[in-house]
Amino acid sequence: MTGAHDMKEMHDAGALTITQDETSCVVYGMPKEAFKFGGVDSILPLSAIPQLITQAPTRGCLKRPELELT
C-alpha cells in the first residue's frame, strides 16, 4: 500500500483531502499519485493550504468545502 492509496481510503471515508500543486512542489510525485488514484478534493499552492484547513471546521465541513481563498 502506498501513501496515495491511503489518501484515497481517507477520501472515500469522508476526510477532506488536500495536495500541494505541482508549481509549488519541489517533488510532485506523491501529490500526483494521490490525484491519479482519485483521493484528492483540493489541489492548492502550499501558501493556500493553511487557510483551507483553518476554515473547514468553522464552516461545518468534513469534505469538499466551497471556500473563498483570499
PDB file of N, CA and C in Angstrom:
ATOM      1  N   MET A   1       0.842  -1.179   0.000  1.00  0.00           N
ATOM      2  CA  MET A   1       0.000   0.000   0.000  1.00  0.00           C
ATOM      3  C   MET A   1       0.887   1.243   0.000  1.00  0.00           C
ATOM      4  N   THR A   2       0.511   2.227  -0.762  1.00  0.00           N
ATOM      5  CA  THR A   2       1.280   3.470  -0.815  1.00  0.00           C
ATOM      6  C   THR A   2       0.513   4.590  -0.124  1.00  0.00           C
ATOM      7  N   GLY A   3       1.184   5.702   0.065  1.00  0.00           N
ATOM      8  CA  GLY A   3       0.526   6.870   0.633  1.00  0.00           C
ATOM      9  C   GLY A   3      -0.637   7.340  -0.220  1.00  0.00           C
ATOM     10  N   ALA A   4      -0.509   7.200  -1.540  1.00  0.00           N
ATOM     11  CA  ALA A   4      -1.588   7.598  -2.443  1.00  0.00           C
ATOM     12  C   ALA A   4      -2.826   6.733  -2.223  1.00  0.00           C
ATOM     13  N   HIS A   5      -2.626   5.435  -2.035  1.00  0.00           N
ATOM     14  CA  HIS A   5      -3.752   4.541  -1.748  1.00  0.00           C
ATOM     15  C   HIS A   5      -4.386   4.879  -0.399  1.00  0.00           C
ATOM     16  N   ASP A   6      -3.540   5.165   0.584  1.00  0.00           N
ATOM     17  CA  ASP A   6      -4.047   5.530   1.910  1.00  0.00           C
ATOM     18  C   ASP A   6      -4.867   6.816   1.848  1.00  0.00           C
ATOM     19  N   MET A   7      -4.410   7.770   1.048  1.00  0.00           N
ATOM     20  CA  MET A   7      -5.142   9.029   0.913  1.00  0.00           C
ATOM     21  C   MET A   7      -6.496   8.783   0.250  1.00  0.00           C
ATOM     22  N   LYS A   8      -6.546   7.887  -0.718  1.00  0.00           N
ATOM     23  CA  LYS A   8      -7.808   7.528  -1.373  1.00  0.00           C
ATOM     24  C   LYS A   8      -8.771   6.914  -0.358  1.00  0.00           C
ATOM     25  N   GLU A   9      -8.265   6.059   0.520  1.00  0.00           N
ATOM     26  CA  GLU A   9      -9.109   5.464   1.561  1.00  0.00           C
ATOM     27  C   GLU A   9      -9.663   6.539   2.492  1.00  0.00           C
ATOM     28  N   MET A  10      -8.821   7.491   2.879  1.00  0.00           N
ATOM     29  CA  MET A  10      -9.272   8.589   3.739  1.00  0.00           C
ATOM     30  C   MET A  10     -10.337   9.414   3.023  1.00  0.00           C
ATOM     31  N   HIS A  11     -10.090   9.724   1.745  1.00  0.00           N
ATOM     32  CA  HIS A  11     -11.031  10.477   0.920  1.00  0.00           C
ATOM     33  C   HIS A  11     -12.379   9.765   0.862  1.00  0.00           C
ATOM     34  N   ASP A  12     -12.344   8.471   0.583  1.00  0.00           N
ATOM     35  CA  ASP A  12     -13.578   7.696   0.470  1.00  0.00           C
ATOM     36  C   ASP A  12     -14.328   7.597   1.796  1.00  0.00           C
ATOM     37  N   ALA A  13     -13.611   7.716   2.900  1.00  0.00           N
ATOM     38  CA  ALA A  13     -14.228   7.666   4.229  1.00  0.00           C
ATOM     39  C   ALA A  13     -14.799   9.017   4.660  1.00  0.00           C
ATOM     40  N   GLY A  14     -14.600  10.055   3.848  1.00  0.00           N
ATOM     41  CA  GLY A  14     -15.175  11.359   4.152  1.00  0.00           C
ATOM     42  C   GLY A  14     -14.207  12.428   4.598  1.00  0.00           C
ATOM     43  N   ALA A  15     -12.924  12.117   4.608  1.00  0.00           N
ATOM     44  CA  ALA A  15     -11.928  13.118   5.004  1.00  0.00           C
ATOM     45  C   ALA A  15     -11.757  14.168   3.912  1.00  0.00           C
ATOM     46  N   LEU A  16     -11.474  15.377   4.322  1.00  0.00           N
ATOM     47  CA  LEU A  16     -11.091  16.432   3.396  1.00  0.00           C
ATOM     48  C   LEU A  16      -9.636  16.183   3.023  1.00  0.00           C
ATOM     49  N   THR A  17      -9.374  15.967   1.749  1.00  0.00           N
ATOM     50  CA  THR A  17      -8.014  15.644   1.314  1.00  0.00           C
ATOM     51  C   THR A  17      -7.471  16.746   0.416  1.00  0.00           C
ATOM     52  N   ILE A  18      -6.256  17.150   0.707  1.00  0.00           N
ATOM     53  CA  ILE A  18      -5.625  18.285   0.040  1.00  0.00           C
ATOM     54  C   ILE A  18      -4.227  17.878  -0.395  1.00  0.00           C
ATOM     55  N   THR A  19      -3.842  18.284  -1.596  1.00  0.00           N
ATOM     56  CA  THR A  19      -2.457  18.105  -2.023  1.00  0.00           C
ATOM     57  C   THR A  19      -1.900  19.434  -2.506  1.00  0.00           C
ATOM     58  N   GLN A  20      -0.611  19.502  -2.458  1.00  0.00           N
ATOM     59  CA  GLN A  20       0.109  20.676  -2.938  1.00  0.00           C
ATOM     60  C   GLN A  20       0.164  20.624  -4.462  1.00  0.00           C
ATOM     61  N   ASP A  21       0.015  21.779  -5.110  1.00  0.00           N
ATOM     62  CA  ASP A  21       0.059  21.814  -6.568  1.00  0.00           C
ATOM     63  C   ASP A  21       1.479  21.618  -7.093  1.00  0.00           C
ATOM     64  N   GLU A  22       1.553  21.267  -8.368  1.00  0.00           N
ATOM     65  CA  GLU A  22       2.849  20.960  -8.981  1.00  0.00           C
ATOM     66  C   GLU A  22       3.787  22.156  -8.987  1.00  0.00           C
ATOM     67  N   THR A  23       3.257  23.343  -9.211  1.00  0.00           N
ATOM     68  CA  THR A  23       4.085  24.540  -9.306  1.00  0.00           C
ATOM     69  C   THR A  23       4.837  24.838  -8.017  1.00  0.00           C
ATOM     70  N   SER A  24       4.195  24.618  -6.876  1.00  0.00           N
ATOM     71  CA  SER A  24       4.846  24.956  -5.609  1.00  0.00           C
ATOM     72  C   SER A  24       5.579  23.778  -4.960  1.00  0.00           C
ATOM     73  N   CYS A  25       5.533  22.607  -5.584  1.00  0.00           N
ATOM     74  CA  CYS A  25       6.221  21.415  -5.044  1.00  0.00           C
ATOM     75  C   CYS A  25       7.672  21.356  -5.509  1.00  0.00           C
ATOM     76  N   VAL A  26       8.533  20.898  -4.630  1.00  0.00           N
ATOM     77  CA  VAL A  26       9.907  20.587  -5.028  1.00  0.00           C
ATOM     78  C   VAL A  26       9.898  19.267  -5.790  1.00  0.00           C
ATOM     79  N   VAL A  27       9.159  18.291  -5.257  1.00  0.00           N
ATOM     80  CA  VAL A  27       8.976  16.992  -5.905  1.00  0.00           C
ATOM     81  C   VAL A  27       7.478  16.718  -5.934  1.00  0.00           C
ATOM     82  N   TYR A  28       6.912  16.509  -7.119  1.00  0.00           N
ATOM     83  CA  TYR A  28       5.460  16.376  -7.272  1.00  0.00           C
ATOM     84  C   TYR A  28       4.983  14.919  -7.296  1.00  0.00           C
ATOM     85  N   GLY A  29       5.842  13.967  -7.041  1.00  0.00           N
ATOM     86  CA  GLY A  29       5.495  12.551  -7.173  1.00  0.00           C
ATOM     87  C   GLY A  29       4.302  12.097  -6.359  1.00  0.00           C
ATOM     88  N   MET A  30       4.329  12.288  -5.047  1.00  0.00           N
ATOM     89  CA  MET A  30       3.239  11.793  -4.194  1.00  0.00           C
ATOM     90  C   MET A  30       1.925  12.536  -4.450  1.00  0.00           C
ATOM     91  N   PRO A  31       1.911  13.877  -4.530  1.00  0.00           N
ATOM     92  CA  PRO A  31       0.641  14.539  -4.843  1.00  0.00           C
ATOM     93  C   PRO A  31       0.065  14.080  -6.181  1.00  0.00           C
ATOM     94  N   LYS A  32       0.924  13.869  -7.153  1.00  0.00           N
ATOM     95  CA  LYS A  32       0.476  13.408  -8.473  1.00  0.00           C
ATOM     96  C   LYS A  32      -0.184  12.036  -8.372  1.00  0.00           C
ATOM     97  N   GLU A  33       0.426  11.127  -7.622  1.00  0.00           N
ATOM     98  CA  GLU A  33      -0.131   9.785  -7.457  1.00  0.00           C
ATOM     99  C   GLU A  33      -1.457   9.822  -6.701  1.00  0.00           C
ATOM    100  N   ALA A  34      -1.541  10.636  -5.671  1.00  0.00           N
ATOM    101  CA  ALA A  34      -2.792  10.747  -4.914  1.00  0.00           C
ATOM    102  C   ALA A  34      -3.917  11.248  -5.811  1.00  0.00           C
ATOM    103  N   PHE A  35      -3.624  12.224  -6.659  1.00  0.00           N
ATOM    104  CA  PHE A  35      -4.613  12.736  -7.607  1.00  0.00           C
ATOM    105  C   PHE A  35      -4.997  11.654  -8.607  1.00  0.00           C
ATOM    106  N   LYS A  36      -4.005  10.952  -9.119  1.00  0.00           N
ATOM    107  CA  LYS A  36      -4.243   9.899 -10.112  1.00  0.00           C
ATOM    108  C   LYS A  36      -5.177   8.813  -9.567  1.00  0.00           C
ATOM    109  N   PHE A  37      -5.063   8.483  -8.285  1.00  0.00           N
ATOM    110  CA  PHE A  37      -5.903   7.459  -7.672  1.00  0.00           C
ATOM    111  C   PHE A  37      -7.270   7.987  -7.246  1.00  0.00           C
ATOM    112  N   GLY A  38      -7.525   9.279  -7.430  1.00  0.00           N
ATOM    113  CA  GLY A  38      -8.831   9.843  -7.095  1.00  0.00           C
ATOM    114  C   GLY A  38      -9.020  10.151  -5.623  1.00  0.00           C
ATOM    115  N   GLY A  39      -7.924  10.408  -4.921  1.00  0.00           N
ATOM    116  CA  GLY A  39      -8.020  10.654  -3.494  1.00  0.00           C
ATOM    117  C   GLY A  39      -7.867  12.097  -3.086  1.00  0.00           C
ATOM    118  N   VAL A  40      -8.101  13.033  -4.005  1.00  0.00           N
ATOM    119  CA  VAL A  40      -7.826  14.439  -3.719  1.00  0.00           C
ATOM    120  C   VAL A  40      -9.073  15.296  -3.937  1.00  0.00           C
ATOM    121  N   ASP A  41      -9.419  16.091  -2.931  1.00  0.00           N
ATOM    122  CA  ASP A  41     -10.507  17.059  -3.067  1.00  0.00           C
ATOM    123  C   ASP A  41     -10.007  18.396  -3.602  1.00  0.00           C
ATOM    124  N   SER A  42      -8.855  18.831  -3.108  1.00  0.00           N
ATOM    125  CA  SER A  42      -8.326  20.147  -3.472  1.00  0.00           C
ATOM    126  C   SER A  42      -6.846  20.052  -3.792  1.00  0.00           C
ATOM    127  N   ILE A  43      -6.455  20.745  -4.850  1.00  0.00           N
ATOM    128  CA  ILE A  43      -5.045  20.878  -5.222  1.00  0.00           C
ATOM    129  C   ILE A  43      -4.735  22.362  -5.135  1.00  0.00           C
ATOM    130  N   LEU A  44      -3.838  22.713  -4.219  1.00  0.00           N
ATOM    131  CA  LEU A  44      -3.581  24.122  -3.934  1.00  0.00           C
ATOM    132  C   LEU A  44      -2.096  24.407  -3.826  1.00  0.00           C
ATOM    133  N   PRO A  45      -1.714  25.675  -4.041  1.00  0.00           N
ATOM    134  CA  PRO A  45      -0.334  26.046  -3.723  1.00  0.00           C
ATOM    135  C   PRO A  45      -0.118  25.928  -2.219  1.00  0.00           C
ATOM    136  N   LEU A  46       1.095  25.652  -1.831  1.00  0.00           N
ATOM    137  CA  LEU A  46       1.417  25.461  -0.422  1.00  0.00           C
ATOM    138  C   LEU A  46       0.916  26.619   0.436  1.00  0.00           C
ATOM    139  N   SER A  47       1.034  27.832  -0.060  1.00  0.00           N
ATOM    140  CA  SER A  47       0.643  29.007   0.725  1.00  0.00           C
ATOM    141  C   SER A  47      -0.861  29.076   1.005  1.00  0.00           C
ATOM    142  N   ALA A  48      -1.696  28.387   0.222  1.00  0.00           N
ATOM    143  CA  ALA A  48      -3.151  28.431   0.404  1.00  0.00           C
ATOM    144  C   ALA A  48      -3.687  27.303   1.282  1.00  0.00           C
ATOM    145  N   ILE A  49      -2.904  26.273   1.515  1.00  0.00           N
ATOM    146  CA  ILE A  49      -3.377  25.112   2.269  1.00  0.00           C
ATOM    147  C   ILE A  49      -3.741  25.454   3.718  1.00  0.00           C
ATOM    148  N   PRO A  50      -2.934  26.221   4.451  1.00  0.00           N
ATOM    149  CA  PRO A  50      -3.313  26.527   5.844  1.00  0.00           C
ATOM    150  C   PRO A  50      -4.671  27.218   5.966  1.00  0.00           C
ATOM    151  N   GLN A  51      -4.984  28.113   5.051  1.00  0.00           N
ATOM    152  CA  GLN A  51      -6.266  28.816   5.117  1.00  0.00           C
ATOM    153  C   GLN A  51      -7.425  27.843   4.926  1.00  0.00           C
ATOM    154  N   LEU A  52      -7.315  26.932   3.982  1.00  0.00           N
ATOM    155  CA  LEU A  52      -8.377  25.955   3.779  1.00  0.00           C
ATOM    156  C   LEU A  52      -8.549  25.085   5.022  1.00  0.00           C
ATOM    157  N   ILE A  53      -7.447  24.646   5.604  1.00  0.00           N
ATOM    158  CA  ILE A  53      -7.508  23.794   6.797  1.00  0.00           C
ATOM    159  C   ILE A  53      -8.161  24.532   7.965  1.00  0.00           C
ATOM    160  N   THR A  54      -7.805  25.787   8.170  1.00  0.00           N
ATOM    161  CA  THR A  54      -8.360  26.523   9.309  1.00  0.00           C
ATOM    162  C   THR A  54      -9.813  26.931   9.089  1.00  0.00           C
ATOM    163  N   GLN A  55     -10.248  27.103   7.854  1.00  0.00           N
ATOM    164  CA  GLN A  55     -11.637  27.475   7.584  1.00  0.00           C
ATOM    165  C   GLN A  55     -12.584  26.286   7.599  1.00  0.00           C
ATOM    166  N   ALA A  56     -12.125  25.118   7.231  1.00  0.00           N
ATOM    167  CA  ALA A  56     -13.010  23.959   7.088  1.00  0.00           C
ATOM    168  C   ALA A  56     -13.813  23.648   8.353  1.00  0.00           C
ATOM    169  N   PRO A  57     -13.208  23.584   9.542  1.00  0.00           N
ATOM    170  CA  PRO A  57     -14.006  23.257  10.739  1.00  0.00           C
ATOM    171  C   PRO A  57     -15.049  24.321  11.085  1.00  0.00           C
ATOM    172  N   THR A  58     -14.757  25.578  10.851  1.00  0.00           N
ATOM    173  CA  THR A  58     -15.698  26.644  11.191  1.00  0.00           C
ATOM    174  C   THR A  58     -16.862  26.704  10.217  1.00  0.00           C
ATOM    175  N   ARG A  59     -16.695  26.100   9.068  1.00  0.00           N
ATOM    176  CA  ARG A  59     -17.763  26.059   8.075  1.00  0.00           C
ATOM    177  C   ARG A  59     -18.610  24.796   8.217  1.00  0.00           C
ATOM    178  N   GLY A  60     -18.269  23.937   9.170  1.00  0.00           N
ATOM    179  CA  GLY A  60     -19.014  22.699   9.366  1.00  0.00           C
ATOM    180  C   GLY A  60     -18.777  21.685   8.271  1.00  0.00           C
ATOM    181  N   CYS A  61     -17.628  21.740   7.653  1.00  0.00           N
ATOM    182  CA  CYS A  61     -17.328  20.881   6.517  1.00  0.00           C
ATOM    183  C   CYS A  61     -16.388  19.754   6.908  1.00  0.00           C
ATOM    184  N   LEU A  62     -16.717  18.568   6.502  1.00  0.00           N
ATOM    185  CA  LEU A  62     -15.769  17.471   6.599  1.00  0.00           C
ATOM    186  C   LEU A  62     -15.151  17.201   5.240  1.00  0.00           C
ATOM    187  N   LYS A  63     -15.911  17.484   4.185  1.00  0.00           N
ATOM    188  CA  LYS A  63     -15.437  17.138   2.861  1.00  0.00           C
ATOM    189  C   LYS A  63     -15.903  18.165   1.844  1.00  0.00           C
ATOM    190  N   ARG A  64     -15.040  18.467   0.921  1.00  0.00           N
ATOM    191  CA  ARG A  64     -15.308  19.308  -0.234  1.00  0.00           C
ATOM    192  C   ARG A  64     -15.957  20.647   0.091  1.00  0.00           C
ATOM    193  N   PRO A  65     -15.320  21.425   0.925  1.00  0.00           N
ATOM    194  CA  PRO A  65     -15.894  22.739   1.232  1.00  0.00           C
ATOM    195  C   PRO A  65     -15.752  23.688   0.048  1.00  0.00           C
ATOM    196  N   GLU A  66     -16.719  24.534  -0.122  1.00  0.00           N
ATOM    197  CA  GLU A  66     -16.643  25.594  -1.115  1.00  0.00           C
ATOM    198  C   GLU A  66     -16.129  26.826  -0.389  1.00  0.00           C
ATOM    199  N   LEU A  67     -14.832  27.000  -0.385  1.00  0.00           N
ATOM    200  CA  LEU A  67     -14.214  28.070   0.385  1.00  0.00           C
ATOM    201  C   LEU A  67     -13.707  29.168  -0.527  1.00  0.00           C
ATOM    202  N   GLU A  68     -13.832  30.375  -0.066  1.00  0.00           N
ATOM    203  CA  GLU A  68     -13.268  31.520  -0.755  1.00  0.00           C
ATOM    204  C   GLU A  68     -11.869  31.750  -0.215  1.00  0.00           C
ATOM    205  N   LEU A  69     -10.869  31.508  -1.015  1.00  0.00           N
ATOM    206  CA  LEU A  69      -9.495  31.747  -0.589  1.00  0.00           C
ATOM    207  C   LEU A  69      -9.093  33.147  -0.997  1.00  0.00           C
ATOM    208  N   THR A  70      -8.567  33.891  -0.047  1.00  0.00           N
ATOM    209  CA  THR A  70      -8.157  35.261  -0.348  1.00  0.00           C
ATOM    210  C   THR A  70      -6.661  35.384  -0.315  1.00  0.00           C
TER     211      THR A  70
END
